[in-house]
Coordinates of C-alpha atoms in Angstrom, one line a residue:
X1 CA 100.9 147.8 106.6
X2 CA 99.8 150.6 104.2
X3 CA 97.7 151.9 106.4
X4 CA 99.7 152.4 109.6
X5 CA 102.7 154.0 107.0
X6 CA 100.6 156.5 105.8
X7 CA 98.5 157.5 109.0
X8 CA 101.5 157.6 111.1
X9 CA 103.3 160.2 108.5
X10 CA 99.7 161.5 108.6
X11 CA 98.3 161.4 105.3
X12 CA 94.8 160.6 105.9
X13 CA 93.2 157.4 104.9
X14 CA 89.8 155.7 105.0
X15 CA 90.8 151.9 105.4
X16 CA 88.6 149.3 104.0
X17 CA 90.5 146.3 104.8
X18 CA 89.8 143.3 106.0
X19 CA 91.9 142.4 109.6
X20 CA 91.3 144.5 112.4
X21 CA 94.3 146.3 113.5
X22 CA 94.7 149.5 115.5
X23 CA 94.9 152.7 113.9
X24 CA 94.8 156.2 114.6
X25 CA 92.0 158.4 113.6
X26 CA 92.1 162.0 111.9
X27 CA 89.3 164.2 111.3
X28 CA 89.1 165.0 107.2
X29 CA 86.6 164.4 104.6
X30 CA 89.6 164.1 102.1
X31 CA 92.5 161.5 101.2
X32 CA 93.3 158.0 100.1
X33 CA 90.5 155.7 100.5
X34 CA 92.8 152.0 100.8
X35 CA 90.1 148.9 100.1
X36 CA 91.4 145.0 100.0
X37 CA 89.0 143.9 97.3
X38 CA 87.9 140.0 96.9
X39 CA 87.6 138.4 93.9
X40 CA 84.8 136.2 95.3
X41 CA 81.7 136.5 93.1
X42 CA 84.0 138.3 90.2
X43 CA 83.7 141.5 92.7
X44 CA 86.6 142.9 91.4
X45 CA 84.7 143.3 87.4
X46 CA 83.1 146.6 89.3
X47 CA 85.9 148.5 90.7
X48 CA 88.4 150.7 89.3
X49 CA 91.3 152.3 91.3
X50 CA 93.9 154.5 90.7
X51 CA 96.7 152.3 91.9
X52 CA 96.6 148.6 92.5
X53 CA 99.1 146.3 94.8
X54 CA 98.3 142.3 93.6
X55 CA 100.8 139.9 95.4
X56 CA 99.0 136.6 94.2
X57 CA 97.0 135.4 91.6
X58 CA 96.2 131.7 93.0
X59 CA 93.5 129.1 91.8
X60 CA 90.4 130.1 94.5
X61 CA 86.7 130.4 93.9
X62 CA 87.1 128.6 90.4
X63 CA 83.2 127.1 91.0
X64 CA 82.5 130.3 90.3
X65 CA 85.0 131.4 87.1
X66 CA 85.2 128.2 85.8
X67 CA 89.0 127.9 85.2
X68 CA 92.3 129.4 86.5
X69 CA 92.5 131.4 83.0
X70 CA 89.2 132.9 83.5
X71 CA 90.1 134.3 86.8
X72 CA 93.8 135.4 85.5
X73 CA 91.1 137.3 82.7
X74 CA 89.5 139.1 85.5
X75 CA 92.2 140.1 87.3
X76 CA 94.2 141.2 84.4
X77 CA 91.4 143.6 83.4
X78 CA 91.1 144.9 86.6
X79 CA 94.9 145.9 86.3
X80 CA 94.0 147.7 82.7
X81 CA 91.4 149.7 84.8
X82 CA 94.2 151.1 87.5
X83 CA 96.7 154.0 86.6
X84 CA 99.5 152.3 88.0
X85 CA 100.4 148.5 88.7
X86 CA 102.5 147.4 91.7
X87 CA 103.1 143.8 91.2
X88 CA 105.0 140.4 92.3
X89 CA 107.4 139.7 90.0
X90 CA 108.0 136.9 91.5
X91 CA 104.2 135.1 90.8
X92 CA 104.1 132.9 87.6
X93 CA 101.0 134.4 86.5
X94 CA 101.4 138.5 87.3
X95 CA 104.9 138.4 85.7
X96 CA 102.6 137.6 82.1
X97 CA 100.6 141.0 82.7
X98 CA 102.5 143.6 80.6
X99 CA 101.8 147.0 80.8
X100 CA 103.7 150.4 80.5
X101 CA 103.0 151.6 83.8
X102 CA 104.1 148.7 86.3
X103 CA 106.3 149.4 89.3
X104 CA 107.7 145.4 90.2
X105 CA 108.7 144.5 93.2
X106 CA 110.2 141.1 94.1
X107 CA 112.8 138.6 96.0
X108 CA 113.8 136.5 93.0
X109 CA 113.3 138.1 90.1
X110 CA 114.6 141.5 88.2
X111 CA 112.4 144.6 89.9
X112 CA 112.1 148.1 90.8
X113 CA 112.3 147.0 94.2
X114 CA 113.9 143.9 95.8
X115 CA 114.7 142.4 99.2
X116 CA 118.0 140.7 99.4
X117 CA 120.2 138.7 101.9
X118 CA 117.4 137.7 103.8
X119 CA 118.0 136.5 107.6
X120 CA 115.4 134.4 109.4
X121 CA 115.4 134.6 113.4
X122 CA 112.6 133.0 115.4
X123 CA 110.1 133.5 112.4
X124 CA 110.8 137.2 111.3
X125 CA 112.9 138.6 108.3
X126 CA 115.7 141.0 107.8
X127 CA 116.5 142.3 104.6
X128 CA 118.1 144.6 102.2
X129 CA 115.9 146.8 100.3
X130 CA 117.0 148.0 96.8
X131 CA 115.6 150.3 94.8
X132 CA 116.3 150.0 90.8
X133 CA 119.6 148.5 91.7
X134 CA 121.0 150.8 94.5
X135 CA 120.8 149.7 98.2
X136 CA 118.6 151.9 100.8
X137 CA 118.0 150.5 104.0
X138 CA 118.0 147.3 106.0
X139 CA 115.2 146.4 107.8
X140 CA 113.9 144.0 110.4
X141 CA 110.1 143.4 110.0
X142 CA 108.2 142.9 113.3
X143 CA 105.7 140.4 112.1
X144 CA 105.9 136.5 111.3
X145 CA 107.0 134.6 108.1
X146 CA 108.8 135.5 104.8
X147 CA 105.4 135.9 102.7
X148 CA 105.4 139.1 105.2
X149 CA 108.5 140.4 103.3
X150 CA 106.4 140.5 100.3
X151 CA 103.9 142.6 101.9
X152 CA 106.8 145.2 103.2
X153 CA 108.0 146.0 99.6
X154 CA 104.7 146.6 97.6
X155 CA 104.2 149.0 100.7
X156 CA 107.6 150.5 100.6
X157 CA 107.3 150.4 96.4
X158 CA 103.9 152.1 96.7
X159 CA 105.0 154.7 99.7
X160 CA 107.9 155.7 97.5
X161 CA 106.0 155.5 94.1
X162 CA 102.8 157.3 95.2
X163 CA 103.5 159.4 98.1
X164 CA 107.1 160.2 97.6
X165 CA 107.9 159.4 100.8
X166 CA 111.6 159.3 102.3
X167 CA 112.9 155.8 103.6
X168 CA 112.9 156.7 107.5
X169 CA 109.3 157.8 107.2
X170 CA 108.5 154.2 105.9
X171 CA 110.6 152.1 107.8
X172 CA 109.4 152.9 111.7
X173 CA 105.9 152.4 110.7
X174 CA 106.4 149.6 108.9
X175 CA 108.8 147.8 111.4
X176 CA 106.4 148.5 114.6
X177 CA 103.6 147.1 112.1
X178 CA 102.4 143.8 114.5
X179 CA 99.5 142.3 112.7
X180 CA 96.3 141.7 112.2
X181 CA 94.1 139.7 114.1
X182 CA 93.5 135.7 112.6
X183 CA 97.2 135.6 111.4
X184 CA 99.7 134.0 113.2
X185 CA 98.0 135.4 116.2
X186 CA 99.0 134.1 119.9
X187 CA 95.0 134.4 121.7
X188 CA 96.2 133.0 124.9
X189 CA 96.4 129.7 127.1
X190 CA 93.6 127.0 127.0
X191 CA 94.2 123.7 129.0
X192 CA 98.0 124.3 129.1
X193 CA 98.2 125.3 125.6
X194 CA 99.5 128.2 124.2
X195 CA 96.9 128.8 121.3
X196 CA 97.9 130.5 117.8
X197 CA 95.3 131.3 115.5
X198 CA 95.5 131.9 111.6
X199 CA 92.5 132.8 108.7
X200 CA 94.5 130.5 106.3
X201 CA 91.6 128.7 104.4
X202 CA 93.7 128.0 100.6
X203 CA 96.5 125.4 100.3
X204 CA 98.8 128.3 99.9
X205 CA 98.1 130.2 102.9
X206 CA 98.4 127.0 104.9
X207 CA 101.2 126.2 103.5
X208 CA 102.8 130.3 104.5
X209 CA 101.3 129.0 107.9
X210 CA 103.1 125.8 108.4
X211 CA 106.4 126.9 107.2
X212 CA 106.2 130.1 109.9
X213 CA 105.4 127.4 112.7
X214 CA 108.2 125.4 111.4
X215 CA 110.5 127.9 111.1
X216 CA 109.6 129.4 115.3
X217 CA 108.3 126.4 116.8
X218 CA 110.6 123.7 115.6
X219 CA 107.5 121.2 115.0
X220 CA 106.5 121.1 118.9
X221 CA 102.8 122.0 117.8
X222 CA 99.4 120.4 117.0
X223 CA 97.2 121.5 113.9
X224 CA 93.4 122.2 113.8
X225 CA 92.1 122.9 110.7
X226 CA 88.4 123.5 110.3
X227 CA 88.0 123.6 106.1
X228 CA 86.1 126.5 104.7
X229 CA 83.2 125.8 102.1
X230 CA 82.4 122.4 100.7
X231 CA 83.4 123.6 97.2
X232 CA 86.8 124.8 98.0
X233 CA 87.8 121.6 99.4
X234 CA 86.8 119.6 96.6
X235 CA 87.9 122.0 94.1
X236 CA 91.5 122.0 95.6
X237 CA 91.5 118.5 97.5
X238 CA 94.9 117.3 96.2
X239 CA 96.7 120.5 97.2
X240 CA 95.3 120.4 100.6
X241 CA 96.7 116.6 101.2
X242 CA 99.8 117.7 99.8
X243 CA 100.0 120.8 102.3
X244 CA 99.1 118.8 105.5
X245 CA 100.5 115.7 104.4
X246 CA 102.6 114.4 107.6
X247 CA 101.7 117.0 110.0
X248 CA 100.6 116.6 113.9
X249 CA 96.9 117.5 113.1
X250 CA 93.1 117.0 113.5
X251 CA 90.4 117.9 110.9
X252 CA 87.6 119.7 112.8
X253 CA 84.0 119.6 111.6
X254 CA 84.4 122.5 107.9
X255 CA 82.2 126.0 108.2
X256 CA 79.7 125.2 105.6
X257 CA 78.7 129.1 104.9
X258 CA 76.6 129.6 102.4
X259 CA 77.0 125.8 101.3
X260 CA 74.9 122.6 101.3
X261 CA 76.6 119.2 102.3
X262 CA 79.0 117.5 100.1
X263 CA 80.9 114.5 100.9
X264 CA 83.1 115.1 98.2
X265 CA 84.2 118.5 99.7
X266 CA 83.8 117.4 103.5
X267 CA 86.0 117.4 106.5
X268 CA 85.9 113.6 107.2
X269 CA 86.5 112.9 103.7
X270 CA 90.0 115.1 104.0
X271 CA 90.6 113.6 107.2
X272 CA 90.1 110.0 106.0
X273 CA 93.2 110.4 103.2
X274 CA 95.2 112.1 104.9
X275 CA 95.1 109.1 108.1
X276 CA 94.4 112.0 111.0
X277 CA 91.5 112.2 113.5
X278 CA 88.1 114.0 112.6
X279 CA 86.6 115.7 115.0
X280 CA 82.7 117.3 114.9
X281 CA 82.0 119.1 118.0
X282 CA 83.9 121.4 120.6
X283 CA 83.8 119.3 123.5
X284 CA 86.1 116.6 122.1
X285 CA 88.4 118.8 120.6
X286 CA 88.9 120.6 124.0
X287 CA 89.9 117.2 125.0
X288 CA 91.8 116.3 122.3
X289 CA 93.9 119.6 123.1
X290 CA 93.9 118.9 126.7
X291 CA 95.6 115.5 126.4
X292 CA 97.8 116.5 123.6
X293 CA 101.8 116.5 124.3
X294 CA 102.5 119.7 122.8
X295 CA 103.3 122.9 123.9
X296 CA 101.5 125.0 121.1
X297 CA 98.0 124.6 119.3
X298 CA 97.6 126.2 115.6
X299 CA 94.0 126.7 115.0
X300 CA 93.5 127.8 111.2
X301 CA 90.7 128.3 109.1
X302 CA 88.4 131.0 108.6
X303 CA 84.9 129.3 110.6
X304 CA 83.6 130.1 113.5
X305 CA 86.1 127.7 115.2
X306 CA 88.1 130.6 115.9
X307 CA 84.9 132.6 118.1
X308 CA 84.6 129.3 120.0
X309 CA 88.2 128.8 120.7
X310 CA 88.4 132.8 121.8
X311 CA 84.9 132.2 123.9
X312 CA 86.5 129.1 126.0
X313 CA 89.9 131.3 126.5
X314 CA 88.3 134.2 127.4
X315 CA 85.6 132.4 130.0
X316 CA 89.0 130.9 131.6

């Protein structure tokens, strides 16, 4: 969203981020260099920016920082490194991080900059945007799900903050913004399915997921999810039952990575609690989808189910 704002009102950027999405290209060596960092592998203890946008601290990769306080360390030093903070007030932990130079933004909670009387309508948002108290603009935002409104206002608090740009340059840029690919993204038809596809691979982003397919498919749909990493499934096993708990789905065979097998952490073990089929190669599940009485297929995770899924569409 960043991105398309500020290369549309042409202020050149190098984009590091990690969703491919169209953008136009200007010839400089200078100007803002945008990066979506992952705290995978405590990446984040090497960088220093200027200006940070954090939306979430949530409990991922803890195999490898040993407790949710030990991340909330990292990323809290990594905000003492940056010039200027633009954070969620609305997140438990960021609303602990206190600092003199934070610029809040928020739905809930006191902020500089806050969406209100929000309007759901076949999945997208409109709100009111106010800025330290005093209404500016109401907008309409062009992609899917309220986490989405979230994104809009650390871009509008940053393009405002940062780049002192007006409100109508924002707003076009931001309202034609359409998505990346992997989220909430319609790939096409397969076996008389119309086939979504989102990277959502932590209980929290499936459960952003499910509550957009709710909210613009009114349950008509079936889930695939294909677990990422044997680690993160046993790490966070509970919250993954209580996400998909009651759902139309099927567990696929997990994407492994870098991992060795667990049973602990696996696919059939997920699938065994929570009373839904397991499936462990493509051929079944392209029958399972072809027999299915549904009019939509969500296929999340962040695998390679996604490649094969794209391959089979694509091949007709």
């Amino acid at each position: 969203m960043l991105s398309k704002v500020l290369i549309d009102n042409k202020i050149f950027a190098n984009c590091f981020i990690g969703g491919n999405y169209p953008l136009k290209n200007f010839e400089s060596k200078n100007g803002v260099a945008i990066a979506e960092v992952c705290e995978f592998n405590k990446n984040i203890g090497d960088i220093k920016t200027d200006f940070s946008i954090f939306l979430k601290v949530d409990n991922d990769h803890l195999y490898i920082y040993g407790s949710l306080d030990n991340l909330k360390g990292y990323f809290f030093d990594y905000l003492d490194r940056s010039k200027l903070k633009f954070l969620n007030a609305d997140d438990k932990i960021l609303s602990l991080y206190k600092s003199d130079n934070i610029i809040s933004f928020s739905i809930d909670a006191t902020s500089d900059y806050k969406a209100d009387n929000l309007v759901e309508n076949n999945g997208r948002y409109s709100f009111d945007v106010f800025e330290r108290g005093i209404f500016k603009t109401r907008l309409t935002l062009g992609v899917l799900g309220k986490h989405n409104v979230y994104n809009a206002l650390s871009v509008i608090s940053i393009s405002r903050e940062v780049f002192k740009l007006d409100y109508d340059k924002i707003i076009k840029p931001l309202c034609d913004f359409s998505g990346v690919e992997r989220r909430f993204q319609n790939i096409g038809e397969l076996l008389d399915k119309q086939i979504i596809c989102d990277y959502a691979h932590h209980p929290t982003e499936l459960g952003y997921t499910i509550k957009t397919a709710k909210e613009l498919l009114e349950n008509d749909y079936l889930i695939v999810f294909q677990p990422h990493t044997y680690s993160r499934t046993k790490l966070l096993f509970n919250d993954f039952i209580r996400v998909l708990k009651g759902e139309n789905l099927v567990i696929y065979k997990e994407y492994p990575s870098r991992e060795e097998y667990s049973f602990e952490g696996s696919s059939l073990r997920l699938a065994g609690e929570l009373g839904c089929e397991y499936i462990d190669n493509f051929e079944s599940l392209k029958e399972k989808i072809g027999k299915a009485t549904v009019k939509t297929v969500l296929i999340i995770g962040a695998g390679d189910l996604y490649d094969k899924v794209l391959g089979e569409i694509k091949n007709g």
